[in-house]
Coordinates of C-alpha atoms and ligand atoms in Angstrom, one line a residue:
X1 CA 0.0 0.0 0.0
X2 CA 1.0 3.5 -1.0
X3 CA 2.5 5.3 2.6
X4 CA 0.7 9.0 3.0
X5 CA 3.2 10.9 5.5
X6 CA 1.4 12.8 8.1
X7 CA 2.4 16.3 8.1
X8 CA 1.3 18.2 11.8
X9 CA 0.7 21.3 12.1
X10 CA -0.6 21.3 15.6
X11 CA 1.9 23.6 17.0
X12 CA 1.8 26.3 14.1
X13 CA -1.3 26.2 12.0
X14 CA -3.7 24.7 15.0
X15 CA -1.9 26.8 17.4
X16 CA -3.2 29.8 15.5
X17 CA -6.5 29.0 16.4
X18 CA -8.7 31.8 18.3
X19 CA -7.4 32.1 22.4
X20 CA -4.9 29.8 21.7
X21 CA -1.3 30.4 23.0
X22 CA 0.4 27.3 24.0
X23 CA 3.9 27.8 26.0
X24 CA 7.6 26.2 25.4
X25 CA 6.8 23.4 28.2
X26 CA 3.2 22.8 26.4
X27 CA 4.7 22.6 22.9
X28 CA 6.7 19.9 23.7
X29 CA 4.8 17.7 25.7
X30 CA 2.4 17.7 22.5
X31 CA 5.6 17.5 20.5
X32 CA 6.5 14.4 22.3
X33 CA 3.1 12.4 21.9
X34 CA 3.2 13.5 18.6
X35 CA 6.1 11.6 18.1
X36 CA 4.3 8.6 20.3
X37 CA 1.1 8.9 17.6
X38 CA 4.2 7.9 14.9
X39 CA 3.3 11.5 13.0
X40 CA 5.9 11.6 10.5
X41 CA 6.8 16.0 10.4
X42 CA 6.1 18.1 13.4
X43 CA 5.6 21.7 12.3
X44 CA 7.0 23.5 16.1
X45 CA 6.1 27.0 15.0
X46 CA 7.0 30.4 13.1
X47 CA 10.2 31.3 14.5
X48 CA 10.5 35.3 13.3
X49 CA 6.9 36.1 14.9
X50 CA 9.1 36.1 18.4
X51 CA 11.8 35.1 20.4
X52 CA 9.8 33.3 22.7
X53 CA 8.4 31.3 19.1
X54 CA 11.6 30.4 18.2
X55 CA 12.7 29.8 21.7
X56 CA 9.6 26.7 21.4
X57 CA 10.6 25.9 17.9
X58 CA 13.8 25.1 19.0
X59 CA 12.6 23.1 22.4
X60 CA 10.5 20.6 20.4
X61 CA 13.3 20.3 18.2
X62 CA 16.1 18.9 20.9
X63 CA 13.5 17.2 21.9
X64 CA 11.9 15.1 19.5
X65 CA 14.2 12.0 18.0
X66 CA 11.8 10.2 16.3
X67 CA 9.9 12.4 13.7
X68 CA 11.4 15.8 11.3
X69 CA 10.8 19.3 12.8
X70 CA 9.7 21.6 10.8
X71 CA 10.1 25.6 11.1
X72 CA 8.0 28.2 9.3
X73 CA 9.0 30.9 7.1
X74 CA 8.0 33.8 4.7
X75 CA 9.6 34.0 1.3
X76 CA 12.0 36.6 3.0
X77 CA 15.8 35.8 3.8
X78 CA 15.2 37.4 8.0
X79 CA 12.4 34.5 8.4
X80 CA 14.7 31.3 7.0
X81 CA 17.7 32.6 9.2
X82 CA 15.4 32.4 12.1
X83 CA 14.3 28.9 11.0
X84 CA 18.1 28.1 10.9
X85 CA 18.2 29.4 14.4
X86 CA 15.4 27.6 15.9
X87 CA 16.0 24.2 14.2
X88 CA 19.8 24.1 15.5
X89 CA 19.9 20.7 17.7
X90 CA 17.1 19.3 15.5
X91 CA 18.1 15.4 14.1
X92 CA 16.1 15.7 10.5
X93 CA 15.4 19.9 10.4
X94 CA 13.2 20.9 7.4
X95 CA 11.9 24.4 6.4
X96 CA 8.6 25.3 5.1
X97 CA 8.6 28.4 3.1
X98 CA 5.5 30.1 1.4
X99 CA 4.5 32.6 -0.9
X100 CA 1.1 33.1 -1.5
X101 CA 0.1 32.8 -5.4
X102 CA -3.6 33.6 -6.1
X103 CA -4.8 36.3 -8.5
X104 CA -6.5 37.9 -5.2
X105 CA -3.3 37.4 -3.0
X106 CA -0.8 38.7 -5.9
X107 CA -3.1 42.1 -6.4
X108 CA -4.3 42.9 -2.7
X109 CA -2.0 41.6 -0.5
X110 CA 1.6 40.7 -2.2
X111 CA 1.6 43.6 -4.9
X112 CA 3.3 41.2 -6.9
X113 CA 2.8 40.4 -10.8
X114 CA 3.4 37.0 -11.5
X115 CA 6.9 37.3 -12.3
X116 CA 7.9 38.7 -9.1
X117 CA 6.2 35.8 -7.5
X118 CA 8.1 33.8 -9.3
X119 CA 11.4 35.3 -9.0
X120 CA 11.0 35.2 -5.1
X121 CA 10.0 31.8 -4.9
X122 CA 12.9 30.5 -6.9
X123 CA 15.3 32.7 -5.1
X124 CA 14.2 31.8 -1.5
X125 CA 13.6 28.4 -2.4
X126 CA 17.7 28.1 -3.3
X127 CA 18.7 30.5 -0.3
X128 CA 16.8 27.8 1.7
X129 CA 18.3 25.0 0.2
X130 CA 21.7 25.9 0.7
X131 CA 21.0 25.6 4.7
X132 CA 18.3 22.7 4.6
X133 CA 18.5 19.2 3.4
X134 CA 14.9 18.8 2.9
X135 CA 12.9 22.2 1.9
X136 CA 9.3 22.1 1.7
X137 CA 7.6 25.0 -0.5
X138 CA 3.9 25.5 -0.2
X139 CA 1.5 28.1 -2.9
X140 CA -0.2 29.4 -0.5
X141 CA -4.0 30.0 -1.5
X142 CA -3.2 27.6 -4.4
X143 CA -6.7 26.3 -4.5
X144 CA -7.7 29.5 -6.1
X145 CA -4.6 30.1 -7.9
X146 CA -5.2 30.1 -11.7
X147 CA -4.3 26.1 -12.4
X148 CA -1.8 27.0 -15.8
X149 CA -0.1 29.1 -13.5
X150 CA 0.0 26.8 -10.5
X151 CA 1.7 24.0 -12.7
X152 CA 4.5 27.0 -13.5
X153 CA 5.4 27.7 -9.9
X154 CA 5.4 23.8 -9.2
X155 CA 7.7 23.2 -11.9
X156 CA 10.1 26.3 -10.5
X157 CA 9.9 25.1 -7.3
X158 CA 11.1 21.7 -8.2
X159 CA 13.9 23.3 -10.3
X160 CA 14.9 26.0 -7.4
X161 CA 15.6 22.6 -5.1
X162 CA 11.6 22.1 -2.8
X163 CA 11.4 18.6 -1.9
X164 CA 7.8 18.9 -1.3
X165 CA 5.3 21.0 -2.9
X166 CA 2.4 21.9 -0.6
X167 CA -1.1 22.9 -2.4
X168 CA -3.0 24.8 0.7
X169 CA -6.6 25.2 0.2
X170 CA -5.9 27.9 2.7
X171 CA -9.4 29.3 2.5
X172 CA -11.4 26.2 2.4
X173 CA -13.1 27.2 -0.4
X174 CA -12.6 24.0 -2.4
X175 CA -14.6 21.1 -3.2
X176 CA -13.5 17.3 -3.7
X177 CA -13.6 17.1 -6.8
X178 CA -11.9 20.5 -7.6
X179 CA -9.2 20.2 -5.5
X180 CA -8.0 16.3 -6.5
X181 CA -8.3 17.9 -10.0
X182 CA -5.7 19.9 -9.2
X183 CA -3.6 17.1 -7.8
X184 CA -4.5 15.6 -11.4
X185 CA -3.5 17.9 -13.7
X186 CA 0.0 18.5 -11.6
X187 CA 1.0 14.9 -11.6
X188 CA 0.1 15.4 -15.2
X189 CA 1.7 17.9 -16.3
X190 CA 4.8 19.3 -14.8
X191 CA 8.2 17.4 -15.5
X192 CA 9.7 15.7 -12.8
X193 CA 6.7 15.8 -10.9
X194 CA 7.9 12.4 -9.5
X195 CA 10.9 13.5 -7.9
X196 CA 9.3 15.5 -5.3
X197 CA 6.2 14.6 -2.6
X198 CA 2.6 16.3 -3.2
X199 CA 1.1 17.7 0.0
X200 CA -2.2 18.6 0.6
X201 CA -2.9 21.5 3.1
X202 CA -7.0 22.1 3.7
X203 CA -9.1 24.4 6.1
X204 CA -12.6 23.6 6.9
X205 CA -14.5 26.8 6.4
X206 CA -16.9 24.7 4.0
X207 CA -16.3 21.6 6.3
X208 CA -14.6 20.1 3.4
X209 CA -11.0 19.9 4.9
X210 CA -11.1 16.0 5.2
X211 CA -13.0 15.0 2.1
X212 CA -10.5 17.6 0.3
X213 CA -7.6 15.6 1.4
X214 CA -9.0 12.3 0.3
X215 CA -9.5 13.7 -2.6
X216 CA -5.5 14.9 -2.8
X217 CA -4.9 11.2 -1.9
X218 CA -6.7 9.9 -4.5
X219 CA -5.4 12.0 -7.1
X220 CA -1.3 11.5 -6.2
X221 CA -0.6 13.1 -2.8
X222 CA 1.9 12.1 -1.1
X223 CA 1.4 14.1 2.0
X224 CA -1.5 15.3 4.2
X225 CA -1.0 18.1 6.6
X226 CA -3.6 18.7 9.5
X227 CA -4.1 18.9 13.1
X228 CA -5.3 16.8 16.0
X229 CA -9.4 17.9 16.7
X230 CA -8.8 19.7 13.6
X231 CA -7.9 23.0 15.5
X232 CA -6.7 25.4 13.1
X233 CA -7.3 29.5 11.7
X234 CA -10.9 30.0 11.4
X235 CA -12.8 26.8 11.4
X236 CA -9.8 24.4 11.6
X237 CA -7.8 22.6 9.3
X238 CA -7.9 18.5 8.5
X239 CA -8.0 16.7 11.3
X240 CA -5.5 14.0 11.1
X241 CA -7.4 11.5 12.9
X242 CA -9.9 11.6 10.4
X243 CA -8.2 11.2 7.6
X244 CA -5.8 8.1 9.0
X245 CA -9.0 6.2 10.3
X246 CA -11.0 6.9 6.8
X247 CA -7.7 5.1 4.9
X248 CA -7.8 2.3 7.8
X249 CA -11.4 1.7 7.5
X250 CA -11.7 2.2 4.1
X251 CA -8.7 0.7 3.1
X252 CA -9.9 -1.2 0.3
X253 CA -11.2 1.7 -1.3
X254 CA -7.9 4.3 -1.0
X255 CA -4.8 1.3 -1.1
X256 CA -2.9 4.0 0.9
X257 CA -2.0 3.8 4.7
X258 CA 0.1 6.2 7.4
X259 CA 2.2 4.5 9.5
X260 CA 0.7 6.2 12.5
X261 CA 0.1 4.5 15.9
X262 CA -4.1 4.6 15.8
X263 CA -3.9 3.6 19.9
X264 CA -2.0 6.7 20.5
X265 CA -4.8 8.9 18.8
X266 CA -7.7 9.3 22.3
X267 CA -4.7 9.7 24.6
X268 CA -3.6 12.2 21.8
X269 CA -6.9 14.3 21.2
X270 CA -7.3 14.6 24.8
X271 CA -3.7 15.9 25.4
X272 CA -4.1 18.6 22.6
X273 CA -7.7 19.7 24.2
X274 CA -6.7 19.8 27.5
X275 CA -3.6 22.2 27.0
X276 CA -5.2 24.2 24.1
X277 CA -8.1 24.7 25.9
X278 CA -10.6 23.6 23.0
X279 CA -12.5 21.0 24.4
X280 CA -13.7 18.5 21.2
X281 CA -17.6 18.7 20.7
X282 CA -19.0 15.5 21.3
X283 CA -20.5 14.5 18.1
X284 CA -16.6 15.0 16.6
X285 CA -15.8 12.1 14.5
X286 CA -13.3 9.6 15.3
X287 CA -12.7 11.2 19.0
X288 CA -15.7 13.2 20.2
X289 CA -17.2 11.8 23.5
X290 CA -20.5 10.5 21.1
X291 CA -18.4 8.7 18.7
X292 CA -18.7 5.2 19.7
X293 CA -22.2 6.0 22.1
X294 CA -25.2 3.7 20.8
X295 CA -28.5 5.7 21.7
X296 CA -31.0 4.5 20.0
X297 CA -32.9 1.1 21.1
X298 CA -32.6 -0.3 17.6
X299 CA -29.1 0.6 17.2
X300 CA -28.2 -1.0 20.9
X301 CA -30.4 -4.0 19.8
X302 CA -27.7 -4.3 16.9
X303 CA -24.5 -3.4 18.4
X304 CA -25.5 -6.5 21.0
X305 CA -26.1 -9.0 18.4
X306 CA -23.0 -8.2 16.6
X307 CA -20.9 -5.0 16.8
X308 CA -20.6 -4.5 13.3
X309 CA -24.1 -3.5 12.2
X310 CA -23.8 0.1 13.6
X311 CA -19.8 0.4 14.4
X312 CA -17.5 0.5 11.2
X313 CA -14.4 1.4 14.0
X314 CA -13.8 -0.6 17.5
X315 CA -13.1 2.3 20.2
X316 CA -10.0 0.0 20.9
X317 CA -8.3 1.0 17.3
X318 CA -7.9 4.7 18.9
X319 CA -6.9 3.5 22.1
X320 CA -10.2 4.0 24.2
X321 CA -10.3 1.2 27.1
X322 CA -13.4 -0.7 27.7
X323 CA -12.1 -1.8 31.4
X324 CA -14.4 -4.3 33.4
X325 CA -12.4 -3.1 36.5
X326 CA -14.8 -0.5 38.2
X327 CA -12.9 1.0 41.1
X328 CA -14.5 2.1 44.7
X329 CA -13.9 3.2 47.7
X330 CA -12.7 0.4 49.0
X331 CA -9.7 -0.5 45.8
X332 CA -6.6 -0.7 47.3
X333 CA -3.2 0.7 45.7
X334 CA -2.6 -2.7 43.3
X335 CA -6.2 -1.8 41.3
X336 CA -5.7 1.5 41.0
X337 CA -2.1 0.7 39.2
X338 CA -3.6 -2.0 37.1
X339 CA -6.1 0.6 35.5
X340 CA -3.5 3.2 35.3
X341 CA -1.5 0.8 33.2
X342 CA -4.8 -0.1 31.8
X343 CA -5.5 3.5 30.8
X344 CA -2.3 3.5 29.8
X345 CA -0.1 5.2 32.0
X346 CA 2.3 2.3 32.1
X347 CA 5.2 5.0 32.9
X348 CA 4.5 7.2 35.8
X349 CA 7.1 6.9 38.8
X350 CA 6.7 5.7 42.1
X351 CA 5.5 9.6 43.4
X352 CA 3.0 10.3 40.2
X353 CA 1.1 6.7 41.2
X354 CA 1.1 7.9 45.3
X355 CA -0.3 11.5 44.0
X356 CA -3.1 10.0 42.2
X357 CA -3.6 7.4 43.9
X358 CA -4.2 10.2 47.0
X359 CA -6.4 12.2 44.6
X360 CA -8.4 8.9 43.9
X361 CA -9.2 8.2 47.5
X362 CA -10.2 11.9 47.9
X363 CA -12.9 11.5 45.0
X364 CA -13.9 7.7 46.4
X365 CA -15.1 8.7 49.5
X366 CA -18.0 11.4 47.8
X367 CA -18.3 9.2 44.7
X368 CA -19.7 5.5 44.1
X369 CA -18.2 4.4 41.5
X370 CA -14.8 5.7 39.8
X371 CA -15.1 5.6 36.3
X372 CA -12.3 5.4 33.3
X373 CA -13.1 9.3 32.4
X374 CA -13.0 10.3 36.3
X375 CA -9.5 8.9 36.2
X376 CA -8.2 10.5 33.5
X377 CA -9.7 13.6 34.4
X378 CA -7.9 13.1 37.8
X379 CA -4.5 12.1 36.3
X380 CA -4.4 15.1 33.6
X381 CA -6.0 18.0 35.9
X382 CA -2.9 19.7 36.2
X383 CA -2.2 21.5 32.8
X384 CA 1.2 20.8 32.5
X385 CA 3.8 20.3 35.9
X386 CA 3.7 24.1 36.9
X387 CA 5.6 25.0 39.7
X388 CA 3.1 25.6 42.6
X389 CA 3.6 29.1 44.0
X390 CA 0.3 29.0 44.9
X391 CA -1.9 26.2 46.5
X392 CA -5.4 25.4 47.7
X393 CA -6.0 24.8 51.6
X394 CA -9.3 24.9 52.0
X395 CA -12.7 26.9 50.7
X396 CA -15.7 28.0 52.7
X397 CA -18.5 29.8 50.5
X398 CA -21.8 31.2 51.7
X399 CA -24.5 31.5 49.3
X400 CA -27.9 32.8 50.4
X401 CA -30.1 33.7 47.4
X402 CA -31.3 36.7 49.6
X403 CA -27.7 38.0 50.6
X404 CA -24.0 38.8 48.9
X405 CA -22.3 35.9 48.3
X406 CA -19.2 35.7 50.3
X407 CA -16.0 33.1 50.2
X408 CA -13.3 32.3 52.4
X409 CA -10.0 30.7 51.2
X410 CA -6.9 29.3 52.6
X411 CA -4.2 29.4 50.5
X412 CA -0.4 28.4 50.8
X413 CA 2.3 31.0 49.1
X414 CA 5.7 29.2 49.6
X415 CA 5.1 27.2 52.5
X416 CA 3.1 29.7 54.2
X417 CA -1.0 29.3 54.7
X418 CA -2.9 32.8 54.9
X419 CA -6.5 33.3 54.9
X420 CA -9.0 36.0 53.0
X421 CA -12.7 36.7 52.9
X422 CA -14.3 38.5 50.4
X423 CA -17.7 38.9 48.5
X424 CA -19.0 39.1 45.0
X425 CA -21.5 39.0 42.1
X426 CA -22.0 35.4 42.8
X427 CA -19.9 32.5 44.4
X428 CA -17.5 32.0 42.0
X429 CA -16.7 36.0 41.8
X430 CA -16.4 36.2 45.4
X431 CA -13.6 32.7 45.8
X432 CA -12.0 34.7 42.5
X433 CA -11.5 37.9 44.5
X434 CA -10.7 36.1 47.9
X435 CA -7.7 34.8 45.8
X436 CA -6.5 37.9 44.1
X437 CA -6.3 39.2 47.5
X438 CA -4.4 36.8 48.5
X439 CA -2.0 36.1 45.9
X440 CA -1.5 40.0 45.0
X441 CA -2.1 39.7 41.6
X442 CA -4.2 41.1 39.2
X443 CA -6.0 39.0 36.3
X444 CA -8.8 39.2 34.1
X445 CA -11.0 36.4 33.4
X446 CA -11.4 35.7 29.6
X447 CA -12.9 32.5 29.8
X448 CA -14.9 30.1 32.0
X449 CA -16.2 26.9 31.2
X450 CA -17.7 24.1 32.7
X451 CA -18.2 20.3 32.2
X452 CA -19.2 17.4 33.8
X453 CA -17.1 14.9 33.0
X454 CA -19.5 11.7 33.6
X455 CA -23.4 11.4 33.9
X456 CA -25.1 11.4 37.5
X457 CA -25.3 14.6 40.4
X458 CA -22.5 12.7 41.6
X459 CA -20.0 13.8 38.7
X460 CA -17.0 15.2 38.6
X461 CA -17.1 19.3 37.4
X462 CA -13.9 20.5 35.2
X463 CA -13.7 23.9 35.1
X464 CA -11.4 25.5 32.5
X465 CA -10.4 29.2 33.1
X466 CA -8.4 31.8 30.9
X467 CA -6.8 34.5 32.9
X468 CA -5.0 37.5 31.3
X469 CA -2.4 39.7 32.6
X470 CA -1.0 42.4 30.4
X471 CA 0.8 40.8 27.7
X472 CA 0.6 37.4 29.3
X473 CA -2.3 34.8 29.0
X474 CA -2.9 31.5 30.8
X475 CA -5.1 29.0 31.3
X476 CA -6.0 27.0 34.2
X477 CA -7.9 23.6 34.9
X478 CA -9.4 22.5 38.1
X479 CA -11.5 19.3 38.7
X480 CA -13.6 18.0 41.8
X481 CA -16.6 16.6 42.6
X482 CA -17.7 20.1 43.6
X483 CA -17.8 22.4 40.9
X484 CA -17.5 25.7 43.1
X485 CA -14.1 23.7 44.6
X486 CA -12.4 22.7 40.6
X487 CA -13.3 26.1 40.1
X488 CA -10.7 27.4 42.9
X489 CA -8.6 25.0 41.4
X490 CA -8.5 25.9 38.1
X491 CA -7.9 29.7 38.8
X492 CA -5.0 28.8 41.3
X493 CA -3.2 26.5 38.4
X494 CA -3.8 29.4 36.4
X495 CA -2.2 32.0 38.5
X496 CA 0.6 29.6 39.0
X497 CA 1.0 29.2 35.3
X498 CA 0.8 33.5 34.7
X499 CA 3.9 33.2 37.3
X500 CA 6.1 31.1 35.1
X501 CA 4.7 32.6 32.4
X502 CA 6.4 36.0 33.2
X503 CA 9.7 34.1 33.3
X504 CA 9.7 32.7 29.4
X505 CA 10.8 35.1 26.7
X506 CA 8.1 37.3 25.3
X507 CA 6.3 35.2 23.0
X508 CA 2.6 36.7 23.4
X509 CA -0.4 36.6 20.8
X510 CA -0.1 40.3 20.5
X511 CA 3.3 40.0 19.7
X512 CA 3.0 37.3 16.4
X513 CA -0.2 39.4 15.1
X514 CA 2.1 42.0 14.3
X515 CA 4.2 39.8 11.8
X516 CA 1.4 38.7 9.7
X517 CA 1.5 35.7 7.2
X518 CA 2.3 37.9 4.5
Ligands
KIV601 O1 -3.2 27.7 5.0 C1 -2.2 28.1 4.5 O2 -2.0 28.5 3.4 C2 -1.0 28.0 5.4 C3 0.3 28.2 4.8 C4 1.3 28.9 5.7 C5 0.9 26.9 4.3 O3 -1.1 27.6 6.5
ZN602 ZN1 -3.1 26.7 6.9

């Protein structure tokens, strides 16, 4: 079967998604189960938008050994020589350069007749080639570039030295059939087509991103480049998953496979939610919560007579556990390491087990029965390890739907526990100001969400917040059987995150929207 290499744009493309501002620590911890999901190009980030982006760019590259990391660039020589910069330790470094080639990009944005596009592509295409082995070269808004003049810049591009031609659909505008067609008239027509890899680059405005890239496949890609939850600009890009479980399933039908590891994708999806803050909707294919839920009676009737007549994927392909091991109160310390293994956690040390196990017992005694989700929620509340400036003692709220809500929290700042009182608009405002009190800082919330993360009164809550300080945003999760308490929690990791946050290089949304993709 014809390999289709998995191009991830997570960490650039996705990352660039609305609120979305992942730090150095975040970027590689997705980096590295990236690598675990078997991706085969990990694109880190746009080095020249900052020095706190290239500072990332260049952490997931020492990092990762298993999979090429990839740096973004503008056709200008200033954005490849911060590429070279960022991809230094890197084992298989590769640039992505673009220029944008569209009648409507050339007059309104690049002021550029088609020979000046030309002339820049193949000069920065050979200024990047003499500092990278492997140079990838994407048209951007090819999909409504004129197709005569597409086939000129691919043939260029080859000529100049690109390994990989990229054809983004950057404004999702396309439709299946016009967009393999382009794939079919380039394999078709420009010499030595062969010698370099087609790669297909979609965004979902039209919700057409994963069909489109089928279609690429089907027509001679040799490369699909997406996201994980198809995050992305605007309404996303691919989602990876989607495409890499429509050539499993299908396979038959497209005779092309990845070579990515399909178990790694729930522990993936979640991973990338969790730290982006974009929580998947649950009717997502492939990963959303409803994907593999039977509702209705004729359906269950079916599934229980024989799986296949309503589910075309086993939730096992994607690595979702269907554990007969319910814990309780009353498991001891050897279950609850079975179903972390089981959940697949097979790697935490000695003090991450303890920890866990602690928060376990703590959700045991107010819950019934510990599901798989409780666990994980458990296991993944913190964000990322942050170090803990601040933490939660203890919360006392009053709420009287005839008086001002008022909240009193203990809280520890470097070993030492002080207390604070204050009301609010409601309970959650008044814990929020208690805290800034206590803390000394100042913050605005951006976001608050909430979610259960099981059925039943008895659930667990997970709040997500987004705090802002100044230049500096962070996001905080907090989860408990009581949602005013995982809201305290979340705002606390938050603050604790804003703290390290200040000690990173500059690298701040404000700061990349003033080097725009031009
Ligand atoms: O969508 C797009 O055109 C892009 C380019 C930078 C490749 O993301
Ligand atoms: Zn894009």
């Amino acid at each position: 079967m014809r390999k289709i290499y998995i191009f991830d744009t997570t960490l650039r493309d996705g990352e660039q998604s609305p609120g979305v501002n992942l730090n150095t620590q975040e970027k590689v911890e997705i980096a590295l189960q990236l690598e675990k999901l078997g991706v085969d190009r990990i694109e880190a980030g746009f080095p020249i938008a900052s020095p706190g982006d290239l500072a990332a760019v260049n952490a997931v590259a020492r990092a990762v050994k298993n999979a090429s990391v990839v740096g973004l660039a503008r056709s200008r020589e200033k954005d490849i020589d911060a590429v070279v910069e960022a991809l230094k330790g890197a084992q298989d470094p590769r640039i992505h350069i673009f220029l944008a080639t569209s009648p409507i990009h050339r007059k309104h944005k690049l002021r550029m007749e088609k020979a000046e596009v030309l002339e820049t592509a193949e000069r920065m295409i050979k200024y990047a080639k003499a500092r990278f082995a492997q140079v990838e070269f994407s048209a951007e808004d090819a999909g409504r570039t004129e197709l005569d003049f597409l086939c000129e810049v691919t043939a260029l591009a080859i000529k100049a030295g690109a390994d990989v031609v990229n054809i983004p659909d950057t404004v999702g505008y396309m439709t299946p059939y016009e967009y393999g067609n382009i794939f079919k008239t380039l394999k078709e027509n420009v010499p030595d087509i062969e010698k370099i890899q087609l790669s297909a680059h979609c965004h979902d405005d039209l919700g057409m991103a994963t069909a489109n890239s089928l279609a690429a496949i089907l027509n001679g890609a040799d490369q699909i480049e997406g996201t994980i939850n198809g995050i992305g600009e605007r309404a996303g890009n691919t989602a990876l998953e989607e495409v890499a479980l429509a050539l499993m399933t299908r396979a038959e039908f497209f005779d092309a496979s990845t070579t990515l590891h399909l178990q790694e994708i729930a522990k993936t999806s979640r991973l990338v939610s969790k730290l982006t803050g974009m929580p998947v909707p649950g009717n997502k294919a492939i990963v959303g919560a409803n994907a593999f839920a039977h509702e209705s009676g004729i359906h269950q009737d079916g599934v229980l007579k024989e799986k296949t007549t309503y589910e075309i994927i086993s939730p096992a392909t994607i690595g979702l556990k269907d554990s007969k091991l319910v814990l309780g109160k009353h498991s001891g310390r050897h279950a609850f390491r079975e179903k972390l293994v089981d959940l697949g956690f097979e790697n935490l040390t000695e003090e991450q087990v303890n920890a866990a196990f602690g928060k376990f017992k703590d959700v045991a005694d107010r819950k019934k029965d510990v599901s798989n989700e409780d666990i994980l929620a458990l296991l993944e509340e913190k964000l990322v390890e942050t170090p803990e400036v601040f933490a939660l003692e203890q919360l006392v709220v009053a709420f009287d739907s005839h008086a001002v809500p008022s909240a009193t929290v203990k809280l520890r700042k470097e070993g030492v526990v002080s207390s604070h009182t204050a009301e609010g608009n409601g309970t959650v405002d008044a814990i929020y100001q208690a805290i800034l009190a206590l803390t000394n800082e100042e913050a605005e919330l951006d976001d608050y969400s909430i979610k259960s993360v099981t059925d039943g009164t008895d659930a667990l809550g997970e709040v997500h917040v987004v705090l802002q300080q100044g230049e500096y945003s962070a996001q905080g999760r907090g989860v408990s059987t009581d949602i005013l308490e995982a809201s305290a929690r979340a705002y606390v990791d938050a603050l604790n995150r804003l703290v390290e946050k200040r000690k990173e290089p500059a690298r701040t949304k404000r700061d990349r929207d003033n080097v725009t993709l031009i």
